[in-house]
mmCIF file of C-alpha atoms in Angstrom:
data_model
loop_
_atom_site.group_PDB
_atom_site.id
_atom_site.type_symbol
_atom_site.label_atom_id
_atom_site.label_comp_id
_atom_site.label_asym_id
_atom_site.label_seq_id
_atom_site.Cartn_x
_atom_site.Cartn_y
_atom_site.Cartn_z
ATOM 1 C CA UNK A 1 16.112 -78.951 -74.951
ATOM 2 C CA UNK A 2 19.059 -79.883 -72.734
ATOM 3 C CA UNK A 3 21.192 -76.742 -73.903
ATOM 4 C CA UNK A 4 18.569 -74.352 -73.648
ATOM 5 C CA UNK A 5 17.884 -75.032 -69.596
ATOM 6 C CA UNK A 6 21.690 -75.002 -69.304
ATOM 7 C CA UNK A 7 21.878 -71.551 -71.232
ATOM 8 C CA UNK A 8 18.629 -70.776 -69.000
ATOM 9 C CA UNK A 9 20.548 -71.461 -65.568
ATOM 10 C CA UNK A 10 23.725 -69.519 -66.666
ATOM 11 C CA UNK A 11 21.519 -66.762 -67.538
ATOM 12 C CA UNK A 12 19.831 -67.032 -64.368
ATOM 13 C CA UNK A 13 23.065 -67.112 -62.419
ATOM 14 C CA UNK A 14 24.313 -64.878 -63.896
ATOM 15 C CA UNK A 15 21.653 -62.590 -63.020
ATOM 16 C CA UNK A 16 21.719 -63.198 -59.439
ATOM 17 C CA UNK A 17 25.239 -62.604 -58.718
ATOM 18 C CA UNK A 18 25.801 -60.119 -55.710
ATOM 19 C CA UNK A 19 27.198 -56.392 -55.366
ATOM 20 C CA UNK A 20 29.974 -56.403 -52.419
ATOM 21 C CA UNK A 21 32.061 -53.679 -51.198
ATOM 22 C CA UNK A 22 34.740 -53.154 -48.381
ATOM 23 C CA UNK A 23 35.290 -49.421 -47.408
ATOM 24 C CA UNK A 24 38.498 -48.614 -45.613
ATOM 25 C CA UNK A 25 38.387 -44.747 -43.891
ATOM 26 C CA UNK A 26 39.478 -42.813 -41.558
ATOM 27 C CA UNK A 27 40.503 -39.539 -39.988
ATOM 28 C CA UNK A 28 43.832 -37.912 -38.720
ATOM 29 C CA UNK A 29 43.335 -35.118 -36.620
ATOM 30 C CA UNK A 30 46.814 -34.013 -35.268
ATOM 31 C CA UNK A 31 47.464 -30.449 -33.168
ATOM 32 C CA UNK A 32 50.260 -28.782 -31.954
ATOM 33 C CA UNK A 33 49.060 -27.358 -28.545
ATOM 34 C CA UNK A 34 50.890 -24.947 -26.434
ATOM 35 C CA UNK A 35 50.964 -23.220 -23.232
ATOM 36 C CA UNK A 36 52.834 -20.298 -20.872
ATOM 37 C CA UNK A 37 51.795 -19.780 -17.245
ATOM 38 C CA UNK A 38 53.549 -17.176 -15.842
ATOM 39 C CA UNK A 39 53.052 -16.661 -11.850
ATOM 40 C CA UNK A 40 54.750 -14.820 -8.877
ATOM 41 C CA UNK A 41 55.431 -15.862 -5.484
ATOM 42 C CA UNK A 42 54.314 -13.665 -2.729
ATOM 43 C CA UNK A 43 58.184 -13.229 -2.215
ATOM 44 C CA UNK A 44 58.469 -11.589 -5.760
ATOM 45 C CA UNK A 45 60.033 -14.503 -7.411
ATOM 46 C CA UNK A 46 58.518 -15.135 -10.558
ATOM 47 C CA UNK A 47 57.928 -18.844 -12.023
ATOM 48 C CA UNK A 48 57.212 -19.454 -15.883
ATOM 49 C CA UNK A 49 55.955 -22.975 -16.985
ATOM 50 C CA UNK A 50 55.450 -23.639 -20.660
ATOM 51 C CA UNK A 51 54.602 -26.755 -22.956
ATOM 52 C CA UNK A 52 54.193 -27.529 -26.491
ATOM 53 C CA UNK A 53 53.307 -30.764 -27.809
ATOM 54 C CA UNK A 54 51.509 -32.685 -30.390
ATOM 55 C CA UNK A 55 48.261 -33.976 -29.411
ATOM 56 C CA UNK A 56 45.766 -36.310 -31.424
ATOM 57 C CA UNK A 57 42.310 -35.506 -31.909
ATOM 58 C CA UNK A 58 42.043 -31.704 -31.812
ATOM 59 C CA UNK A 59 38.987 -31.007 -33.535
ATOM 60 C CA UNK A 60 37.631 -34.600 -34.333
ATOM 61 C CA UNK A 61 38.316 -38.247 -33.262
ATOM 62 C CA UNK A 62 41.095 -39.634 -34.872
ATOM 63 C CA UNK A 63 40.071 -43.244 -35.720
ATOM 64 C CA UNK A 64 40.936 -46.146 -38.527
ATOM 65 C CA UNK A 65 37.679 -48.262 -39.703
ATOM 66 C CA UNK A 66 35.952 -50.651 -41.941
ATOM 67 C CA UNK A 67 32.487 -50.641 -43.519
ATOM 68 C CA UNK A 68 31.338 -53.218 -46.052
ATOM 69 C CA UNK A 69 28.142 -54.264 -47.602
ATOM 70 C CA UNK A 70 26.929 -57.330 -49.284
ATOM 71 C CA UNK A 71 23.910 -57.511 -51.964
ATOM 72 C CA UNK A 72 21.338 -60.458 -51.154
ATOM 73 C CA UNK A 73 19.259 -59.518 -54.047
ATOM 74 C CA UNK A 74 15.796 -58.638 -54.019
ATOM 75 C CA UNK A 75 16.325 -55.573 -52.193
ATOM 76 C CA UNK A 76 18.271 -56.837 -49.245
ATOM 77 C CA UNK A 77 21.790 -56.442 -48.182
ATOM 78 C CA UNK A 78 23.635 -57.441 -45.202
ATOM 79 C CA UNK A 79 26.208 -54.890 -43.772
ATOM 80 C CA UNK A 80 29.172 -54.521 -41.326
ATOM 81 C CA UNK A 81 30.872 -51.340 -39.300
ATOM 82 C CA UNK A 82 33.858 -51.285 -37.479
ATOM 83 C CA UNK A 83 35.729 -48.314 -36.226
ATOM 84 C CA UNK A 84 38.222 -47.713 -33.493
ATOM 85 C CA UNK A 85 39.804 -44.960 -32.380
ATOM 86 C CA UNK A 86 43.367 -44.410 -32.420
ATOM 87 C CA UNK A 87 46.128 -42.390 -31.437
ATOM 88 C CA UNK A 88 48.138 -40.056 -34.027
ATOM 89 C CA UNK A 89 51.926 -41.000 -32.623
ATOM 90 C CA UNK A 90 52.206 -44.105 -32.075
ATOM 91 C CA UNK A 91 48.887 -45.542 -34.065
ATOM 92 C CA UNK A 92 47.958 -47.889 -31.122
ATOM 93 C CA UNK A 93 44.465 -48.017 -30.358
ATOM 94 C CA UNK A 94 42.814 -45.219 -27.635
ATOM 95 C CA UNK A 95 42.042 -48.378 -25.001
ATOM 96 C CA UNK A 96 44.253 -48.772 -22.280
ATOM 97 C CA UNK A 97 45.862 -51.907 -23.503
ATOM 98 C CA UNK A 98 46.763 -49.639 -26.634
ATOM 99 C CA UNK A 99 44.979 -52.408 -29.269
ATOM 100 C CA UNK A 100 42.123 -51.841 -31.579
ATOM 101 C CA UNK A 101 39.093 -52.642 -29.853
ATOM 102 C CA UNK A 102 36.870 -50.925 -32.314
ATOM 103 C CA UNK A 103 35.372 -48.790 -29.555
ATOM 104 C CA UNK A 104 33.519 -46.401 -31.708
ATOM 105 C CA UNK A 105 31.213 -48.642 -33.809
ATOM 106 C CA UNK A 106 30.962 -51.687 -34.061
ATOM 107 C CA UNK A 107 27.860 -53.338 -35.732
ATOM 108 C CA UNK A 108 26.559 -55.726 -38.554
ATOM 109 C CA UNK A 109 22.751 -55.053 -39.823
ATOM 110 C CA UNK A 110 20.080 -56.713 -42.298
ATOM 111 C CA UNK A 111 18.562 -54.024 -44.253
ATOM 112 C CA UNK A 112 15.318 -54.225 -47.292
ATOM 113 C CA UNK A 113 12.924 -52.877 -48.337
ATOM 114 C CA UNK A 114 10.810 -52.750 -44.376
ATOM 115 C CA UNK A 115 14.036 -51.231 -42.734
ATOM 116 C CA UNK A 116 17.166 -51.972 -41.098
ATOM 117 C CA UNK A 117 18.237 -54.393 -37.879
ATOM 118 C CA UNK A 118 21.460 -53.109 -36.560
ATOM 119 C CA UNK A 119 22.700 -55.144 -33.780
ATOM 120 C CA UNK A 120 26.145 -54.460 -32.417
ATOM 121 C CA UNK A 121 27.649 -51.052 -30.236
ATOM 122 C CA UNK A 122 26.583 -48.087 -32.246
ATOM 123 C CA UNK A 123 26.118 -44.246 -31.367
ATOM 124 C CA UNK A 124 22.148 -43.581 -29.458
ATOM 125 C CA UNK A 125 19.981 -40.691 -31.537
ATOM 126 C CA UNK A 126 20.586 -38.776 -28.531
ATOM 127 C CA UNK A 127 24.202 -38.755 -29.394
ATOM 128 C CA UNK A 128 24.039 -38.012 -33.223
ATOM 129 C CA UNK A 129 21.410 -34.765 -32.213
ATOM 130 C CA UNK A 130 23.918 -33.406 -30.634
ATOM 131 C CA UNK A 131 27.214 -34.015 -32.859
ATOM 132 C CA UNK A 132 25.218 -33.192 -36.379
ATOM 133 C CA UNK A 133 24.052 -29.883 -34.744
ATOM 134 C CA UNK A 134 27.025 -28.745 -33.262
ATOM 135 C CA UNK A 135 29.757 -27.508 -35.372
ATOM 136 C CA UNK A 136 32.625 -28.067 -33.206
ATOM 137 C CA UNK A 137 31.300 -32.095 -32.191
ATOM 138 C CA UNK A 138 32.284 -33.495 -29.240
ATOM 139 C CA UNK A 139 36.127 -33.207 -28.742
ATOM 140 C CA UNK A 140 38.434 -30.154 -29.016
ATOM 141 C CA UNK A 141 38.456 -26.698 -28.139
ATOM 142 C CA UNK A 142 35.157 -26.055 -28.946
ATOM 143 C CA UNK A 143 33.807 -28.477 -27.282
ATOM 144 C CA UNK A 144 30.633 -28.360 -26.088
ATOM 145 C CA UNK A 145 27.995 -27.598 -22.847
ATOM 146 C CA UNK A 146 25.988 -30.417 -23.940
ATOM 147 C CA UNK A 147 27.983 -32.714 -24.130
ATOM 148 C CA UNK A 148 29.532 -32.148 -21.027
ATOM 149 C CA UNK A 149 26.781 -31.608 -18.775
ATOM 150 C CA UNK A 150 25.995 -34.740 -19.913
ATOM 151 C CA UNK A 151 28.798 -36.464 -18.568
ATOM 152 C CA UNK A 152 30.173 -37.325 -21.989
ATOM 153 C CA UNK A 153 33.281 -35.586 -21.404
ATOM 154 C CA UNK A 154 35.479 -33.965 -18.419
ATOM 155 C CA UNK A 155 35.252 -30.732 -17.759
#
């Protein structure tokens, strides 16, 4: 009697044991930007100014993260995001202190089988309309009218 309720628990256990996964990512977006102004004073002598450089985040944000998930069984799973953004040269962080603040996201959430609670800094739907739909997102060249009459960016 006594072995089968211990091989009943181990089986049990063993049953229950969790999924858990941590997801490092990231992107890299470098450029190499140049310029050439060429103007003329109104006493004919000419002035050329030109620059080349690398930049970071040319078409998307460059940015470092983690994302991990943890299994509660029955359906549930608790979950964490954290992404900063960072700079291509250097690899400090974008703030002005140069750390990682993990500016982008940063949340932790319950999900099951109802829904999700997110609680944490994370992007509004407003936001997400806008960078799914548009191919260039929000940074770059082709960045775009939406975002900045919104006031997400400078013109």
């Amino acid at each position: 009697m006594k072995k089968t309720l211990i091989a009943l628990t181990v089986l049990a256990a063993g049953g229950a044991s969790a999924q858990s996964s941590v997801t490092l990512f990231g992107v890299v977006d470098a450029t190499v930007s140049g310029y050439s102004n060429k103007a003329e004073t109104p006493f004919g002598v000419g002035v050329t100014t030109s620059s080349t450089g690398q930049n970071s985040s040319g078409y998307t944000g460059s940015r470092v993260g983690f994302r991990g998930t943890e299994d509660l069984g029955g359906g549930a799973a608790a979950s964490f995001w954290l992404e900063a953004g960072i700079l291509n040269d250097t690899g400090n962080g974008v703030t002005p202190s140069g750390g990682l603040a993990f500016n982008r996201r940063s949340t932790v959430s319950l999900s099951g089988a109802l829904g999700e609670v997110r609680l944490g800094r994370d992007y509004t739907p407003t936001f997400w309309n806008d960078a799914v739909m548009d191919p260039f997102t929000s940074n770059g060249v082709g960045i775009n009218l939406i975002a900045t009459a919104s006031g997400f960016n400078t013109p």
